[in-house]
Structure formats: C-alpha cells, structure tokens
Coordinates of C-alpha atoms and ligand atoms in Angstrom, one line a residue:
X1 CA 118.1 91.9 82.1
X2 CA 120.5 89.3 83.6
X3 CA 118.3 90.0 87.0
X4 CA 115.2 90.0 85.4
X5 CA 116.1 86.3 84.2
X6 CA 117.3 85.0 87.5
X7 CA 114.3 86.4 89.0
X8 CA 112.1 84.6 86.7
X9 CA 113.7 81.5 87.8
X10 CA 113.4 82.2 91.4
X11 CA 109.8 83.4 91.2
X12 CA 108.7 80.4 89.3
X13 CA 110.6 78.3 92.3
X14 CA 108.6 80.1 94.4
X15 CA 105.0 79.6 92.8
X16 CA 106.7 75.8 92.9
X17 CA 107.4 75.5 96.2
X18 CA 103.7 77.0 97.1
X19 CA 101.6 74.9 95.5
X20 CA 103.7 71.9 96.7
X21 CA 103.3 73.6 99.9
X22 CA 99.5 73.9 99.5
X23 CA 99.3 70.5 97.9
X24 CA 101.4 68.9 100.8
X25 CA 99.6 69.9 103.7
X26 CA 97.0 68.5 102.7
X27 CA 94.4 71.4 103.7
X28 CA 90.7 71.1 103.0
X29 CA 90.9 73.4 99.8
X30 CA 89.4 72.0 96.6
X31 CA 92.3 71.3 93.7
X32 CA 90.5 74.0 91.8
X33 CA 91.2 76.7 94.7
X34 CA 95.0 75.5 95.2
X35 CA 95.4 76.6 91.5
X36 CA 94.2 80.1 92.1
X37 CA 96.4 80.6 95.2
X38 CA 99.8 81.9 94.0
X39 CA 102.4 83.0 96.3
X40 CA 101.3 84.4 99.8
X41 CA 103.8 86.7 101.3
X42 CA 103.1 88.9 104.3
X43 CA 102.8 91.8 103.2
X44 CA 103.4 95.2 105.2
X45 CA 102.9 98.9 103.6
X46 CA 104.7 101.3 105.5
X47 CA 103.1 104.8 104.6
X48 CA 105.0 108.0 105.9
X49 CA 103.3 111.1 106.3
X50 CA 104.7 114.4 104.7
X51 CA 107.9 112.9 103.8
X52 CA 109.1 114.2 100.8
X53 CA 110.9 112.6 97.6
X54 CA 114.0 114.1 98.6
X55 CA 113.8 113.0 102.7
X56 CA 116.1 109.8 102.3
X57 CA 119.6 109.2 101.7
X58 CA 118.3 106.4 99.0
X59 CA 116.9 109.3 97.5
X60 CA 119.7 111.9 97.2
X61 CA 119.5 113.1 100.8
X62 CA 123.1 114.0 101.9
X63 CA 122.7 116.2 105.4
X64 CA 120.5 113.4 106.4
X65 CA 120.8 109.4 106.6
X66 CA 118.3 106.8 106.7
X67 CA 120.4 104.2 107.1
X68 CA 117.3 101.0 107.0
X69 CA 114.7 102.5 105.0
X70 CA 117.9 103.1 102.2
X71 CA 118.3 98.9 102.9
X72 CA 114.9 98.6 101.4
X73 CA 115.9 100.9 98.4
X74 CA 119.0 99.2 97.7
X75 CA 118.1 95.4 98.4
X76 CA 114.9 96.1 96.9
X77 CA 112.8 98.0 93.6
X78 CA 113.3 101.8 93.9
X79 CA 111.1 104.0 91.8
X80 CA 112.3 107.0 90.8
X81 CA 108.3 108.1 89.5
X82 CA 106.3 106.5 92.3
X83 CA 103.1 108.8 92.9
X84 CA 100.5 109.3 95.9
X85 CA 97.0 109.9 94.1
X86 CA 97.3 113.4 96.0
X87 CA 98.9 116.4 97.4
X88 CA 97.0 115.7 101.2
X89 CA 96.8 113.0 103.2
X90 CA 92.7 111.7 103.5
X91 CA 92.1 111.5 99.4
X92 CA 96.0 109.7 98.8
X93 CA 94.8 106.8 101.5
X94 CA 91.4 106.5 100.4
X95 CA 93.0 106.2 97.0
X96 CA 96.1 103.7 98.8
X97 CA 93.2 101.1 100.2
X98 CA 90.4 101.0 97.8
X99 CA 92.3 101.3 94.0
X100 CA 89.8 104.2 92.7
X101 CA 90.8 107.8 92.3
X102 CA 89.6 110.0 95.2
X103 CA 88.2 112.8 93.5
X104 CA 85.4 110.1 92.6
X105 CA 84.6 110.5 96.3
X106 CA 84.0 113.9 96.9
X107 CA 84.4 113.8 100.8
X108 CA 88.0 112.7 100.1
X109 CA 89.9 115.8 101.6
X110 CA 91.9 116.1 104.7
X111 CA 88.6 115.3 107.0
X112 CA 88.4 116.8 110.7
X113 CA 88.5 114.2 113.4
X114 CA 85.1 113.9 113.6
X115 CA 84.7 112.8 110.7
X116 CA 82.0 110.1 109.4
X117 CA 84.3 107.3 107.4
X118 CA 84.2 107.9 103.7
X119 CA 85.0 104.8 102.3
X120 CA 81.7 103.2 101.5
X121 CA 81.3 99.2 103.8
X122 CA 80.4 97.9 100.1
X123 CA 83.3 99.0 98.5
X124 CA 86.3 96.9 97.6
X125 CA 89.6 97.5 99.3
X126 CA 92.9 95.9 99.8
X127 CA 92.2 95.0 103.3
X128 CA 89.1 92.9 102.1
X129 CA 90.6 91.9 99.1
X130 CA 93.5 89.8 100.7
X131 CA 90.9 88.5 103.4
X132 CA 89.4 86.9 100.7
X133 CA 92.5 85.0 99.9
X134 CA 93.0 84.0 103.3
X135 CA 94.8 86.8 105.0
X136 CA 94.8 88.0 108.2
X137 CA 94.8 91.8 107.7
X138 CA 95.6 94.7 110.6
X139 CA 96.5 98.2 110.5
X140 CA 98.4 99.9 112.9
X141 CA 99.0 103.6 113.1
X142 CA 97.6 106.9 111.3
X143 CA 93.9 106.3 110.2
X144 CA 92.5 110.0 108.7
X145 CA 89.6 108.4 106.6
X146 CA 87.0 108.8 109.5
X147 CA 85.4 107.1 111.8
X148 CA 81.3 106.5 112.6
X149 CA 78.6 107.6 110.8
X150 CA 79.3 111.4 111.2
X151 CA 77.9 111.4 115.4
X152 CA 80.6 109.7 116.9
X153 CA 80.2 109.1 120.5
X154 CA 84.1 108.9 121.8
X155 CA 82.9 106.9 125.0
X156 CA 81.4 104.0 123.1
X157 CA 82.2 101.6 120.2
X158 CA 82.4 103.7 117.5
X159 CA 81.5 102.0 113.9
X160 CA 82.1 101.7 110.8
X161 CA 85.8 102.1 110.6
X162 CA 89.0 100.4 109.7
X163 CA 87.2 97.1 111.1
X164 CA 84.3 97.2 109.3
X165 CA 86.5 98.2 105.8
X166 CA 88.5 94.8 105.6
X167 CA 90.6 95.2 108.9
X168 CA 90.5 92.4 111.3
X169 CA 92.4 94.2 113.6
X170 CA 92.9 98.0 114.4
X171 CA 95.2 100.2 116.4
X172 CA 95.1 103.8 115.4
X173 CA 94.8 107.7 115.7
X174 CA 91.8 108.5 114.6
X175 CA 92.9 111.3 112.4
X176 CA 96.4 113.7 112.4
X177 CA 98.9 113.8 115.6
X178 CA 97.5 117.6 115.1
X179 CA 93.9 117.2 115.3
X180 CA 91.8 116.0 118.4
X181 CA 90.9 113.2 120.4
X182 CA 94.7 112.7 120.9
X183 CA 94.1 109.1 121.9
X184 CA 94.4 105.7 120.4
X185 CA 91.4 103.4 119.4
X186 CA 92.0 100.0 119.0
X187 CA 88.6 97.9 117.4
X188 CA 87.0 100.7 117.3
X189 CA 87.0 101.6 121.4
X190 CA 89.6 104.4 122.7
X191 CA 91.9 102.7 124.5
X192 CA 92.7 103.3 128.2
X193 CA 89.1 105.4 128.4
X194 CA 88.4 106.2 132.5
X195 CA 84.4 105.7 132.2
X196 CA 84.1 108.8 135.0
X197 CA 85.9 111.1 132.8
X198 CA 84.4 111.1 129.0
X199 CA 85.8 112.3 126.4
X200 CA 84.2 115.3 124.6
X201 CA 84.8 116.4 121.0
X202 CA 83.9 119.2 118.9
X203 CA 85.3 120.8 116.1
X204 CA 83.2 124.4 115.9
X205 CA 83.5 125.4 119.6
X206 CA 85.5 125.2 122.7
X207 CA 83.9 123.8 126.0
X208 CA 83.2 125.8 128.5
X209 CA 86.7 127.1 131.0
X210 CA 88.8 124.9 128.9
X211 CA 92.2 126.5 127.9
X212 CA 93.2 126.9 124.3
X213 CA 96.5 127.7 122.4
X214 CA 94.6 131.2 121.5
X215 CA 93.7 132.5 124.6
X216 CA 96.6 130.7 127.0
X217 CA 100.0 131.1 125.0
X218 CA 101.9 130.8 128.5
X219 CA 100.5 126.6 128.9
X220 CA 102.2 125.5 125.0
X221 CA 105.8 124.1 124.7
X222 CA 105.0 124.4 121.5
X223 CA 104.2 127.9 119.6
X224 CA 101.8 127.8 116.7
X225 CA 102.2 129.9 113.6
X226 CA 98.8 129.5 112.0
X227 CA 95.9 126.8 112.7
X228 CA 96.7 125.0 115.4
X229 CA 95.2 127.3 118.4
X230 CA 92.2 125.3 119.5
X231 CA 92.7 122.9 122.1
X232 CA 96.2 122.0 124.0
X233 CA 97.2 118.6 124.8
X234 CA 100.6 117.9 126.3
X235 CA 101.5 121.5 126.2
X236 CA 100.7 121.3 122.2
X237 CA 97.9 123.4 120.9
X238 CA 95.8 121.3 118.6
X239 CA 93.1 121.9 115.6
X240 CA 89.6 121.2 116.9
X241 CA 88.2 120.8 121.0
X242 CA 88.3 118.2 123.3
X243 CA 87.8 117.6 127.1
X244 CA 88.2 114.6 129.7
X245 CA 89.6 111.3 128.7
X246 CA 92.8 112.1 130.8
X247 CA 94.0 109.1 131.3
X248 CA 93.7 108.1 127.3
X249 CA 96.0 110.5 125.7
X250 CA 98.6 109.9 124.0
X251 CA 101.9 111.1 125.2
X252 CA 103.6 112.9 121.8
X253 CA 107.0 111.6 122.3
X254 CA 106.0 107.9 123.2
X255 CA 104.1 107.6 119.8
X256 CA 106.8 106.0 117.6
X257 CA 107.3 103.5 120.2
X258 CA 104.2 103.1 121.0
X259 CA 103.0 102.0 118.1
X260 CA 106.0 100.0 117.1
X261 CA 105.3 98.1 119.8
X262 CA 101.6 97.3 118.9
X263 CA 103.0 96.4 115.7
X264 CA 105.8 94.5 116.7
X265 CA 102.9 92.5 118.9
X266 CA 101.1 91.8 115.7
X267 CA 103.9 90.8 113.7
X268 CA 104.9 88.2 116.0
X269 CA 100.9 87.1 117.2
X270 CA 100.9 86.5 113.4
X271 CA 103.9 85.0 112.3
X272 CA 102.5 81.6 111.0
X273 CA 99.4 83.1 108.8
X274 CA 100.1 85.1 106.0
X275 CA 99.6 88.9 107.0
X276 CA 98.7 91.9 105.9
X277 CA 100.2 94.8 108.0
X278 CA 99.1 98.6 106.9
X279 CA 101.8 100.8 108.6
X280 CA 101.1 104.2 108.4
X281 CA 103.2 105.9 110.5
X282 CA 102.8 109.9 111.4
X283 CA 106.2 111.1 111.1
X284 CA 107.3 113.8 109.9
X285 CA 103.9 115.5 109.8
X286 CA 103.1 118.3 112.5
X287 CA 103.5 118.3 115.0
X288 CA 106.9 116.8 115.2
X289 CA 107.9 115.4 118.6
X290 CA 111.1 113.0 118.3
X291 CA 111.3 110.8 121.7
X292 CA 114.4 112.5 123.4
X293 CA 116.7 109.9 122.3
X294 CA 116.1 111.3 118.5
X295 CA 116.6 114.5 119.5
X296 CA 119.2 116.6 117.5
X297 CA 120.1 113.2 116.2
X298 CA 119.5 114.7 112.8
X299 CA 121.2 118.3 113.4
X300 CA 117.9 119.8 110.9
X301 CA 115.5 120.4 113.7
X302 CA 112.8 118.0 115.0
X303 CA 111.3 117.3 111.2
X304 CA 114.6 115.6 110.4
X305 CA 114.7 114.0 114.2
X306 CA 111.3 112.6 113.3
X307 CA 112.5 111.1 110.0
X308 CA 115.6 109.3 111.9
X309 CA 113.4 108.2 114.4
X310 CA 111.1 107.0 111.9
X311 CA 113.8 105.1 110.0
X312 CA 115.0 103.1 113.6
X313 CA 111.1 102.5 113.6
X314 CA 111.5 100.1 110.2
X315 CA 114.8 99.2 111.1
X316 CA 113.2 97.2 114.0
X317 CA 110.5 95.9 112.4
X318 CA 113.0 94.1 109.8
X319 CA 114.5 93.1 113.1
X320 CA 111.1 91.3 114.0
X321 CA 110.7 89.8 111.0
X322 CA 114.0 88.5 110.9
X323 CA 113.9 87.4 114.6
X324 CA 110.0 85.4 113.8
X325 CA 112.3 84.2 110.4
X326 CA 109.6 85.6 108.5
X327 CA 112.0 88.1 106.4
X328 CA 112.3 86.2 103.1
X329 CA 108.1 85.6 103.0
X330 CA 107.3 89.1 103.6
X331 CA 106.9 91.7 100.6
X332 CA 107.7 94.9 102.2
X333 CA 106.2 98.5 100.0
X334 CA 107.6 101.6 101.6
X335 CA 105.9 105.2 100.6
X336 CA 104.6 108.5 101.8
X337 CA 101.3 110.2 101.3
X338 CA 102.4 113.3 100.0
X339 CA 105.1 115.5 99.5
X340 CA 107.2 117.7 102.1
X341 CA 106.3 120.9 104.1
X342 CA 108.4 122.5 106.4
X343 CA 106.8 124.8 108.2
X344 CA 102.7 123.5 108.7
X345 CA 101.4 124.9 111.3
X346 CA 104.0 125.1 114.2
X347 CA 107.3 127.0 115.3
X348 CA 109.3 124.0 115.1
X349 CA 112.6 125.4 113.6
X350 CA 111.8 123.6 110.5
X351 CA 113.0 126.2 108.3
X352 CA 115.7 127.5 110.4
X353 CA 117.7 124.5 110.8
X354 CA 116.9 123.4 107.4
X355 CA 120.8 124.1 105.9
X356 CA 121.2 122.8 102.5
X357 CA 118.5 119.7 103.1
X358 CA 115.8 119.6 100.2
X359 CA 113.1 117.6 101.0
X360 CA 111.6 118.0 97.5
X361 CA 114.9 116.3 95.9
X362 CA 114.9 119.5 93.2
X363 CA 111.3 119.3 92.3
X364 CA 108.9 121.8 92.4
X365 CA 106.1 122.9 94.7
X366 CA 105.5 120.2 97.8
X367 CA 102.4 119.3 100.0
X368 CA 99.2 120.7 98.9
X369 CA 101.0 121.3 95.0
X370 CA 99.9 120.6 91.5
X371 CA 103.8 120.6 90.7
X372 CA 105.6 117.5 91.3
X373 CA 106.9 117.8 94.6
X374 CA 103.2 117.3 95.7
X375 CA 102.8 113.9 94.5
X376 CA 106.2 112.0 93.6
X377 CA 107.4 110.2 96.7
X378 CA 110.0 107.7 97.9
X379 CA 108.1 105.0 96.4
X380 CA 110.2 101.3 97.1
X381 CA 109.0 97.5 97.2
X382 CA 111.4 95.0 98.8
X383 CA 111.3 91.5 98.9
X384 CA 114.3 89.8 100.6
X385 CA 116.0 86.5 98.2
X386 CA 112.6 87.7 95.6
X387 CA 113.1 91.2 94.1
X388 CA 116.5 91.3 92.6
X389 CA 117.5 94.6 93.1
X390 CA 116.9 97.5 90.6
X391 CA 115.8 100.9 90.0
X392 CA 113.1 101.6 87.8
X393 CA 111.8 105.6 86.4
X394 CA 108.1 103.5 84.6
X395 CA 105.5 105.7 86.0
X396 CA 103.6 104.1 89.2
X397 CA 100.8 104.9 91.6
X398 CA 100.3 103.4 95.1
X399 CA 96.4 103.1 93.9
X400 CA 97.8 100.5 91.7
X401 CA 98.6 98.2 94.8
X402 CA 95.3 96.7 94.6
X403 CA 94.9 95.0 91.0
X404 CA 99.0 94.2 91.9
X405 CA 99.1 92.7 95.0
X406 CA 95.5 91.1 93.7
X407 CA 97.5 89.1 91.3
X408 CA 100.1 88.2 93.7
X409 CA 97.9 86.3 95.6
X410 CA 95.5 85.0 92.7
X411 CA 92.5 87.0 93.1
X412 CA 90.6 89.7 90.1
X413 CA 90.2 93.2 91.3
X414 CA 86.5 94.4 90.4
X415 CA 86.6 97.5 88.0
X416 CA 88.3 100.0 89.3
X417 CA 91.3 103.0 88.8
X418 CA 94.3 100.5 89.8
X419 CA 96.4 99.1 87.3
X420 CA 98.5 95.9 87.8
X421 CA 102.2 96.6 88.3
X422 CA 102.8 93.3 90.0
X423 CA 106.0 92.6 87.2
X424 CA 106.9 96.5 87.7
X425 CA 106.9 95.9 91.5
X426 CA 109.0 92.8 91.7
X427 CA 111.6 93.6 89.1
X428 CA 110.5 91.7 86.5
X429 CA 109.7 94.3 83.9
X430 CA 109.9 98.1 82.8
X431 CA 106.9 99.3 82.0
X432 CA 104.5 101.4 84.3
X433 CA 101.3 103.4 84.1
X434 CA 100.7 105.3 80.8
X435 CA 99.0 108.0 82.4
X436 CA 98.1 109.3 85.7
X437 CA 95.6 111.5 87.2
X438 CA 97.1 114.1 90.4
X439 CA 95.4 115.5 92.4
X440 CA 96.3 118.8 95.2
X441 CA 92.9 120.3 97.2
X442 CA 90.4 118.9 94.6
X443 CA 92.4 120.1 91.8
X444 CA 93.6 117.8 89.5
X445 CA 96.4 117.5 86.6
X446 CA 97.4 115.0 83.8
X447 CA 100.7 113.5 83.8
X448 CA 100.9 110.9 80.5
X449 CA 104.8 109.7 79.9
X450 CA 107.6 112.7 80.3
X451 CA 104.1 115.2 80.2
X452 CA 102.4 116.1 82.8
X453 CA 99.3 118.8 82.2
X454 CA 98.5 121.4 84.8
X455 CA 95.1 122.9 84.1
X456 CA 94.3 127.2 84.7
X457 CA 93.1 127.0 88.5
X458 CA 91.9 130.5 90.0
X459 CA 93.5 130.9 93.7
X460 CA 97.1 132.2 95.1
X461 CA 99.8 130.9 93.4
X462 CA 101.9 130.4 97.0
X463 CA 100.3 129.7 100.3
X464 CA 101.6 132.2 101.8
X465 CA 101.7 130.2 105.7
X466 CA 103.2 127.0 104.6
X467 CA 105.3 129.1 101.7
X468 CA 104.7 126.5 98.8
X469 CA 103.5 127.0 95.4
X470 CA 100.4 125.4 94.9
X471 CA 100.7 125.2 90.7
X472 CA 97.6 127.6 90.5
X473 CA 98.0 129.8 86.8
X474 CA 95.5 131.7 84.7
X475 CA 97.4 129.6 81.5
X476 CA 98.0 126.0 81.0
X477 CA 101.2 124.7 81.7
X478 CA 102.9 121.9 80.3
X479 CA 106.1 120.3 81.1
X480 CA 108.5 118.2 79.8
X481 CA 109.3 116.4 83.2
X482 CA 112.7 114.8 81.4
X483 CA 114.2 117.4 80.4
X484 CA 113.1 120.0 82.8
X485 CA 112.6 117.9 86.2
X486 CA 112.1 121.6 88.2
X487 CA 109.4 122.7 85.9
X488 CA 110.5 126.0 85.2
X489 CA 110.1 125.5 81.3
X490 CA 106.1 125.5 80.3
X491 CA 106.2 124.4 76.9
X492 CA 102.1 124.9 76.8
X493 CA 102.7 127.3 73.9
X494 CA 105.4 126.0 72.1
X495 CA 104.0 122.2 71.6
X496 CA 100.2 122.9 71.1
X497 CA 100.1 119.7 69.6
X498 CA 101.1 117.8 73.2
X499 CA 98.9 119.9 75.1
X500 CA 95.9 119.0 73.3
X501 CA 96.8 115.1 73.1
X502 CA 97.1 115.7 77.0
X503 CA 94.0 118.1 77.2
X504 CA 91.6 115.1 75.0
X505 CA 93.1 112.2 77.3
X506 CA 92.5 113.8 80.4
X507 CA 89.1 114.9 79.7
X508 CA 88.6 111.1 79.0
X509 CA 89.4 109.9 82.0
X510 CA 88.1 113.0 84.1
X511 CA 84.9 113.8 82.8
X512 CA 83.3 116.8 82.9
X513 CA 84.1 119.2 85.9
X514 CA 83.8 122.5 86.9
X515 CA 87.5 123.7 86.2
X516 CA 86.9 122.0 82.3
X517 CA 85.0 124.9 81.1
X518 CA 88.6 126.6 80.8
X519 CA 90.1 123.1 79.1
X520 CA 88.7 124.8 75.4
X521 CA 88.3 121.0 74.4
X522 CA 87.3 121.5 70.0
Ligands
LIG601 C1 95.8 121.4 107.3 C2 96.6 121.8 108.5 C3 97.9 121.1 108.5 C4 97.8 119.6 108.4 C5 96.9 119.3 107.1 C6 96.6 117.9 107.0 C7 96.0 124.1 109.3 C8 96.3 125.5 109.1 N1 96.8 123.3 108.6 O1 94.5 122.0 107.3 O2 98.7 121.4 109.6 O3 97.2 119.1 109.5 O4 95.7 120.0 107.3 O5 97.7 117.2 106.7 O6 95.2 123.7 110.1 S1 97.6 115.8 106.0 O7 98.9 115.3 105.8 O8 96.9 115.0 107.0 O9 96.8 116.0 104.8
LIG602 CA1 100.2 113.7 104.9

C-alpha cells in the first residue's frame, strides 16, 4: 500500500512535470490539447515467441538464468496471471495490436508466409493509436499477420503491411524463422534483393530441381521430425518453397543480432520523440539457432541457448536506453505469445537435454493448449523511478494494452475487447480483468476469477508430434485454478452451480458458435 502511495505522488509529479513541460515549450498545441496529453513515455513491447511461463528465473526457473529480463520483473510489475489471447502465435498478435479478440477474425490462425494481412487498414490498433498522440511508432522483428493482399509479388513493394497498419517504420520477417522467404523486409521491400535473381514463393509446390528437406536429407544440419521438409535454407529445411533471392537471406545465427542492431538504430534515431518500439523477437520458437557465442551457454540444448541469447538481447537494449538517457521516460512491457513446446518440428535436443527445466512453471498443457500452459505467460511492465515494484496475481490480457496505454497518453479507445489496466500496469492498484476469453486452434474457453471453463472439443487429446495436451474432452471441465494450479481436479460435476455461471457468461460474450450446441445452455 505504502508503494502504491509513493507512486501516487510520483505519478502526479510526473503528469506535473509534463504539462509544465508541454506548457513551457511553448509548442503550437491549443490549451485544450495540452490538457488531453498526459504523460508520454517511449514505450517498447518486447514479445517472445514460445516462451513459456516457466522459461525465466523471475519466474521460478532454477537450471536456467535470465539475468536482465528478471531486472524487469524485480524493478518492475510482475503478473503472476498475465495471458496471450491464444495458444498460437498469428491470432495472440492480431489480438496484441488491435485490442479485439481474434476469434472475431476468422483468418487469425498461424497464417503461411504468403499470407494476405488480416488486420483490416480501417481498423484501430496500437500502432495508429499512439500516432494519433504524437508518436513515432516502428516495429522491429517477427511480423506473422501477413503481408499484401493475398498475391504478394516478393520482388516489389509489397502492401498493405505493418506500414499501412499504424507503423511508420518496419524491419521484419515476414512470417516464422521456420517458414519461407527467409529474408527481412524493411517498408515493405526485401531487403538486400539482387534484381537478377528474384525471389520465388509458393506454399503448395516445390520449383522445379530445387532441393528439399524430403527428398535431400544429406544438405540439412538440421534434421526435421515432422513439418518442416519443404525448402532448405542455410542447411535448415523449412515449411513452404522458395527460390533465388540469394543474396537476401537471412543467416539463422546472425538474427538476434541483426535485429538488435536495427533496433538499437531506431532507439537511438529516435531518442528525442516519444517512441513506440514493437519488439517481437523470434526466440525460442523453431528453429532454434543461438549465435555460437550462446551456444551451450545454457547447458538445456539450443531452446535454452536461444532464451539466454534472447535475455543479452534486452539486456542491451536497456543499455541503449540508458546510454541515449532515455531509461527513466521509457515504459518497458515484456511478454510472450504463447506458451512452451519443446520439440516443434525439429531434432534440436530439446527434450533430451531438458533435465529438470519446466518451461510450463507446473501448469498444464503448453502451445496449441486449452489448459493453462497455453496462454499464461511471463507477463511484466517496467518503468524505471515510475512503477514501484510489485507483484500482482489480478487477471490481465496483453489485448488490454490498447484502452491502457490509450489512457497513458490521453486518448479513448473506440469499442473494442481491451480493457484498461493502466493502474494494474503501473502498480497503482489490484484489480484485473473479471473474465477472459482463451483461445488454442479456434477453440476457445472461459476463465472468470479462480474458474476457468473448458468446453467438450472433439479431436486427440495429445498431439502426438509436439507431445502436448491440447485440453480436448467429451465432458466439461472446470477448474479451480487456486487451488489446483495443474488442473488435475475437474470440479465440472461437483459445482454445477459454477459451471453454469461460467457456461451463461461465456455464451454472452462468445455468441453463438459451432462448439455451443454441446454448451446445453437452459
Ligand atoms: C505449426 C508448425 C510449428 C510452428 C507453428 C507456428 C508444423 C508441423 N508445425 O504449423 O513448427 O511453426 O505452426 O508457431 O509445421 S507460432 O508460434 O508462429 O504460432
Ligand atoms: Ca509463438
């Protein structure tokens, strides 16, 4: 409480100190648009891919240390119930950048790489929304929510994308370190692109005389296990075809720095505006290739070598903030997309050299699961001298980043699935979300308090290749997340009462779907 109280001080300093500010120099802006503008921080999301709730020291890890992503957790708000929308990657960023649940949007799935974009120009996101209040806004890294208008040609500007979505600048991979065109784009054109060797895509069949991790096991350095045998890039085999473009692939190992790099250039180009930095980063998703300074670093295999290597990434970029002296006026949040896999697709020794590490920190189930694992994630805001710093179990959703950081800097989200958590996010209160929606594959579940609600799905109960229980049942389950954190208790029979509060409140916010005819709503 004590904290609570000297950050109420500090943050009413800060609104002070920024309208003075505002007020001071004098700027053009009408006295009735200096009221509106609150505090403007940079603000950075860093957005891991695959890593799991239980992936970081801060987070209970103990064969495995993360040494400056745990200085965000400790100096900063840790949530303990911090969800992605989704199980996958493509519906939990849609649901990251535009505030509205992705199974609204029914091309929000994990999308090949040739893709059209799914997020709608007209549609409100967080990139546009802190343009509007004066930001500069640029993403750097893992993109995944497609790109063109569903004819992408690779050799040419390719639009709509991040750019034409709220991003004044982009640097990206246009869809999974797995899945081709293994090159960069940045506004839109692949980077490094030799005109006299064009690049060639095409997700249903191979070109003619090009090799592929099917037919020509003895070119891969890296084995796969299921998926994955289409084209080979760097001696990886990849999902989907590609030829030419040579000279514009990426090199696997040189990503993490490569795109530190890029960011660390737009950090510093943009050190005296207030920024918006998306960081989504690829590690640890497949296919996991640690520079060879990371390697064995970790002693679990190249997935924890990626997650070190990951965590020096964010070390240094609190390095550049410092060095620009921008540290104190930049709001750092810190999640993942979804929860852990080990083995996705690639003979990466994963499992083997796994030991006692739980990437799910006890939960149940992991990427592509109903059950917890799938969904809660490191979730952590950080604000250096600003968020006093806590630990927090209220129930929050990175979708709720827009209506939050939408108050933070004084402007009204339009109607939409995001709720404002801006007090939740800076320490200065306890309460979270009533209820969320989750979501795994188009499947979806109720969580409401301790409760969470997993509807009867039809389909395997484990996938068998990546060996993770998906929360498919022929009954409803129920679970008392508090008491039984490992959902091994279903209390759907036992408390008829809760399940139907859950069952009524979920088909309010869910509508009418095909899985409801099994929800026996009366
Ligand atoms: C799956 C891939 C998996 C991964 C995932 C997307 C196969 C067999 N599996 O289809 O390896 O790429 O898609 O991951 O191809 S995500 O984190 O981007 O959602
Ligand atoms: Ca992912």
């Amino acid at each position: 409480m004590n904290s609570i109280k000297r950050f109420k001080s500090e943050w009413k300093a800060v609104y002070a100190f920024s309208i003075l500010f505002v007020a001071t120099i004098g700027c053009q802006k009408s006295a009735e648009k200096e009221e509106t503008i609150k505090v403007r921080p940079n603000i950075i999301v860093i957005y891991l891919d695959d890593l799991g709730y239980g992936d970081l020291s801060s987070y209970g890890a103990t064969e495995l240390q993360t040494p400056n992503i745990d200085k965000l957790a400790n100096e900063g708000m840790k949530f303990t119930n911090g969800y992605a929308t989704s199980a996958t990657c493509t519906p939990s960023r849609y649901a990251l950048l535009t505030g509205e649940y992705p199974w609204r949007r029914k091309s929000a799935k994990i999308l090949p790489g040739t893709a059209p974009l799914i997020i709608d120009t007209a549609q409100q996101t967080l990139p546009k929304l802190l343009r509007s209040a004066g930001y500069q806004t640029g993403i750097v890294g893992k993109w995944h929510l497609g790109l063109g208008n569903g004819s992408a040609n690779w050799n040419e500007l390719i639009s709509p994308g991040p750019n034409e979505v709220g991003f004044d600048y982009s640097y990206i991979m246009a869809a999974t370190q797995d899945r081709v065109p293994t090159v960069y784009l940045e506004d839109g054109l692949v980077v490094g692109l030799d005109p006299n060797d064009p690049i060639q895509v095409n997700y249903a069949q191979n070109f003619d005389g090009e090799p592929t991790g099917l037919d020509n096991p003895e070119l891969l350095k890296m084995k796969w296990h299921h998926g994955h045998n289409s084209s080979i890039v760097n001696g990886i085999p990849r999902i989907g075809y590609m030829k030419g473009g040579e000279a514009a692939r990426w090199v696997d190992e040189e990503m993490a720095d490569h795109f530190l790099t890029k960011a660390r250039e737009y950090i510093k180009g943009h050190k005296d505006d207030p920024f918006f930095l998306y960081l989504p980063m690829q590690q640890p998703h497949v296919p996991r290739t640690p520079h060879p300074r990371f390697v064995g670093k970790s002693g679990l295999g190249p997935r924890g070598d990626v997650i070190v290597e990951a965590d020096w990434c964010i070390g240094e970029i609190m390095k550049a903030l410092e060095e620009e002296g921008i540290l104190e006026s930049t709001l750092i949040i810190f999640s993942s997309d979804n929860g852990p896999v080990l083995n996705d697709g690639y003979y990466d020794d994963a499992v083997e050299k796994l030991g006692t590490h739980d990437p799910k920190g006890g939960l149940r189930g992991g990427k592509y699961s109903l059950f917890e694992a799938g969904t809660r994630v490191p979730f952590i805001s950080y604000w250096k001298g600003k968020i006093n710093p806590g630990q927090s179990d209220a129930l929050i959703c990175q979708m709720d980043l827009l209506a939050s950081i939408g108050r933070l800097v004084g402007k009204k989200v339009e109607k939409s699935d995001s709720e404002d958590m801006l007090d939740l996010l800076l320490g200065n209160s306890d309460k979270g979300r009533e209820s969320l929606v989750i979501e795994a594959n188009t499947r979806t579940a109720f969580k409401k308090g301790d409760w969470v609600m997993i509807p009867p799905y039809n389909g395997e109960a484990i996938a068998k290749d990546v060996n993770i229980e998906l929360g498919n049942s022929e009954n409803f389950m129920l679970f008392n997340l508090k008491d039984d954190p490992g959902q091994l208790n279903n209390l759907a029979d036992s408390n008829p009462a809760k399940l139907k509060e859950l069952k009524k409140e979920f088909y309010e916010i869910r509508g009418d779907y095909s899985g409801f005819e099994k929800l026996e709503l009366k």
